[in-house]
Amino acid sequence: MKLVIAKHYAGSAADASDFYRNMHVVSGLLRPRVADHRLNVDHLNRMAGSVANGTFYHHINTKRLPAIEASVIARNTLSGAGARFALNGGRNTVITAVARDPDATGWERLIEPGACSYCAAQAAKGPFKPGVTGFRAHDYCHCLAAPVLRGNGEMNAVLKAVSIVTGK
């Protein structure tokens, strides 16, 4: 499972590099050099071990579930955490590129239609200044980080306006 997560982390980072460069071209800016964010293998090993093993043994020892049920729960938990971890490759690539890019004024959370209230609230808080690295994602979160480039408006301007008006 760790190999699958690592492969998708690298793919997510590569896609984000292309996305970042293309955003510059579409904005009429020079195409920057963007490095794919590198996977921290030690962090992946700790995450996978604690999520899979911790969940498995918690359900056996504390919840007194049979091993087969605990195994299914651990697999599903690792699947969600793995998806979050894999997409962090792209998120981290964009956030790191923004910190180094003189044409970037920040980054914002790009949500999908039907996003959960947590993600919508996080998106409404942005954009975040270069150097802010706290992209908080939950398991199975599909949100992405997008650069806010000089001369362009925020993608979440309407979402922010609605949250100010409604107070949510």
GROMACS .gro file of C-alpha atoms in nm:
model
  168
    1MET     CA    1   0.000   0.000   0.000
    2LYS     CA    2   0.286   0.238   0.076
    3LEU     CA    3   0.420   0.194  -0.279
    4VAL     CA    4   0.079   0.286  -0.422
    5ILE     CA    5   0.057   0.594  -0.201
    6ALA     CA    6   0.413   0.698  -0.293
    7LYS     CA    7   0.341   0.656  -0.665
    8HIS     CA    8   0.028   0.870  -0.643
    9TYR     CA    9   0.209   1.131  -0.430
   10ALA     CA   10   0.467   1.167  -0.709
   11GLY     CA   11   0.193   1.183  -0.975
   12SER     CA   12   0.002   1.444  -0.780
   13ALA     CA   13   0.319   1.653  -0.742
   14ALA     CA   14   0.398   1.627  -1.115
   15ASP     CA   15   0.043   1.726  -1.213
   16ALA     CA   16   0.059   2.023  -0.976
   17SER     CA   17   0.387   2.141  -1.131
   18ASP     CA   18   0.226   2.137  -1.474
   19PHE     CA   19  -0.084   2.311  -1.338
   20TYR     CA   20   0.127   2.583  -1.175
   21ARG     CA   21   0.326   2.651  -1.491
   22ASN     CA   22   0.008   2.655  -1.700
   23MET     CA   23  -0.158   2.902  -1.463
   24HIS     CA   24   0.131   3.139  -1.533
   25VAL     CA   25   0.098   3.103  -1.909
   26VAL     CA   26  -0.279   3.160  -1.898
   27SER     CA   27  -0.219   3.469  -1.683
   28GLY     CA   28   0.029   3.611  -1.934
   29LEU     CA   29   0.325   3.564  -1.702
   30LEU     CA   30   0.657   3.396  -1.771
   31ARG     CA   31   0.655   3.020  -1.724
   32PRO     CA   32   0.836   2.954  -1.393
   33ARG     CA   33   1.053   2.665  -1.293
   34VAL     CA   34   0.854   2.450  -1.049
   35ALA     CA   35   1.001   2.152  -0.867
   36ASP     CA   36   0.782   1.858  -0.772
   37HIS     CA   37   0.757   1.831  -0.394
   38ARG     CA   38   0.951   1.529  -0.274
   39LEU     CA   39   0.794   1.258  -0.065
   40ASN     CA   40   0.910   1.227   0.294
   41VAL     CA   41   0.938   0.847   0.309
   42ASP     CA   42   0.987   0.844   0.687
   43HIS     CA   43   0.662   1.037   0.731
   44LEU     CA   44   0.480   0.795   0.499
   45ASN     CA   45   0.614   0.497   0.694
   46ARG     CA   46   0.504   0.649   1.027
   47MET     CA   47   0.161   0.743   0.892
   48ALA     CA   48   0.094   0.405   0.732
   49GLY     CA   49   0.216   0.215   1.036
   50SER     CA   50   0.023   0.415   1.290
   51VAL     CA   51  -0.297   0.427   1.086
   52ALA     CA   52  -0.303   0.064   0.976
   53ASN     CA   53  -0.155  -0.105   1.283
   54GLY     CA   54  -0.305   0.137   1.532
   55THR     CA   55  -0.654   0.103   1.390
   56PHE     CA   56  -0.626  -0.275   1.362
   57TYR     CA   57  -0.507  -0.334   1.717
   58HIS     CA   58  -0.742  -0.072   1.863
   59HIS     CA   59  -1.041  -0.258   1.720
   60ILE     CA   60  -0.913  -0.596   1.835
   61ASN     CA   61  -0.803  -0.495   2.186
   62THR     CA   62  -1.046  -0.217   2.276
   63LYS     CA   63  -1.353  -0.289   2.068
   64ARG     CA   64  -1.308  -0.669   2.088
   65LEU     CA   65  -1.382  -0.715   1.717
   66PRO     CA   66  -1.273  -1.027   1.529
   67ALA     CA   67  -0.947  -0.987   1.338
   68ILE     CA   68  -1.120  -0.998   0.998
   69GLU     CA   69  -1.350  -0.706   1.089
   70ALA     CA   70  -1.062  -0.510   1.242
   71SER     CA   71  -0.865  -0.571   0.924
   72VAL     CA   72  -1.142  -0.432   0.702
   73ILE     CA   73  -1.173  -0.121   0.920
   74ALA     CA   74  -0.795  -0.070   0.917
   75ARG     CA   75  -0.788  -0.109   0.537
   76ASN     CA   76  -1.063   0.150   0.491
   77THR     CA   77  -0.897   0.390   0.734
   78LEU     CA   78  -0.563   0.354   0.555
   79SER     CA   79  -0.739   0.409   0.221
   80GLY     CA   80  -0.871   0.749   0.336
   81ALA     CA   81  -0.544   0.853   0.495
   82GLY     CA   82  -0.356   0.732   0.188
   83ALA     CA   83  -0.574   0.940  -0.046
   84ARG     CA   84  -0.513   1.248   0.170
   85PHE     CA   85  -0.141   1.176   0.179
   86ALA     CA   86  -0.118   1.120  -0.199
   87LEU     CA   87  -0.293   1.449  -0.281
   88ASN     CA   88  -0.056   1.628  -0.045
   89GLY     CA   89   0.207   1.586  -0.317
   90GLY     CA   90   0.020   1.836  -0.532
   91ARG     CA   91  -0.080   2.061  -0.247
   92ASN     CA   92   0.277   2.081  -0.116
   93THR     CA   93   0.415   2.145  -0.467
   94VAL     CA   94   0.187   2.446  -0.517
   95ILE     CA   95   0.240   2.588  -0.167
   96THR     CA   96   0.619   2.556  -0.197
   97ALA     CA   97   0.617   2.712  -0.546
   98VAL     CA   98   0.409   3.008  -0.421
   99ALA     CA   99   0.666   3.078  -0.148
  100ARG     CA  100   0.940   3.106  -0.413
  101ASP     CA  101   0.743   3.285  -0.686
  102PRO     CA  102   0.758   3.667  -0.706
  103ASP     CA  103   0.446   3.659  -0.927
  104ALA     CA  104   0.241   3.481  -0.659
  105THR     CA  105   0.058   3.679  -0.393
  106GLY     CA  106  -0.055   3.365  -0.211
  107TRP     CA  107  -0.247   3.042  -0.251
  108GLU     CA  108  -0.604   2.939  -0.193
  109ARG     CA  109  -0.796   2.622  -0.130
  110LEU     CA  110  -0.979   2.503  -0.439
  111ILE     CA  111  -1.289   2.306  -0.343
  112GLU     CA  112  -1.520   2.091  -0.551
  113PRO     CA  113  -1.898   2.129  -0.574
  114GLY     CA  114  -2.058   1.967  -0.272
  115ALA     CA  115  -1.748   2.004  -0.055
  116CYS     CA  116  -1.798   1.955   0.317
  117SER     CA  117  -1.858   2.254   0.543
  118TYR     CA  118  -1.506   2.231   0.690
  119CYS     CA  119  -1.345   2.262   0.347
  120ALA     CA  120  -1.581   2.542   0.242
  121ALA     CA  121  -1.497   2.735   0.560
  122GLN     CA  122  -1.124   2.684   0.503
  123ALA     CA  123  -1.159   2.804   0.142
  124ALA     CA  124  -1.344   3.116   0.256
  125LYS     CA  125  -1.056   3.206   0.492
  126GLY     CA  126  -0.803   3.233   0.209
  127PRO     CA  127  -0.612   3.333   0.019
  128PHE     CA  128  -0.312   3.251   0.231
  129LYS     CA  129   0.013   3.443   0.210
  130PRO     CA  130   0.328   3.288   0.065
  131GLY     CA  131   0.504   3.089   0.334
  132VAL     CA  132   0.183   2.970   0.503
  133THR     CA  133   0.209   2.592   0.473
  134GLY     CA  134  -0.088   2.480   0.681
  135PHE     CA  135  -0.313   2.309   0.426
  136ARG     CA  136  -0.541   2.105   0.650
  137ALA     CA  137  -0.700   1.815   0.470
  138HIS     CA  138  -0.909   1.532   0.608
  139ASP     CA  139  -0.929   1.173   0.486
  140TYR     CA  140  -1.085   1.150   0.140
  141CYS     CA  141  -1.050   1.529   0.098
  142HIS     CA  142  -1.035   1.629  -0.270
  143CYS     CA  143  -0.943   1.994  -0.220
  144LEU     CA  144  -0.641   2.133  -0.399
  145ALA     CA  145  -0.410   2.429  -0.354
  146ALA     CA  146  -0.414   2.689  -0.631
  147PRO     CA  147  -0.183   2.988  -0.671
  148VAL     CA  148  -0.314   3.343  -0.661
  149LEU     CA  149  -0.104   3.521  -0.919
  150ARG     CA  150  -0.030   3.889  -0.964
  151GLY     CA  151  -0.309   4.055  -1.161
  152ASN     CA  152  -0.562   3.775  -1.106
  153GLY     CA  153  -0.856   3.767  -0.871
  154GLU     CA  154  -0.927   3.504  -0.613
  155MET     CA  155  -1.114   3.195  -0.728
  156ASN     CA  156  -1.301   3.187  -0.396
  157ALA     CA  157  -1.410   3.553  -0.393
  158VAL     CA  158  -1.780   3.461  -0.415
  159LEU     CA  159  -1.745   3.197  -0.143
  160LYS     CA  160  -1.572   3.451   0.083
  161ALA     CA  161  -1.843   3.712   0.018
  162VAL     CA  162  -2.119   3.463   0.104
  163SER     CA  163  -1.946   3.365   0.429
  164ILE     CA  164  -1.912   3.731   0.531
  165VAL     CA  165  -2.279   3.800   0.460
  166THR     CA  166  -2.411   3.486   0.630
  167GLY     CA  167  -2.156   3.484   0.911
  168LYS     CA  168  -2.074   3.117   0.843
   0.00000   0.00000   0.00000
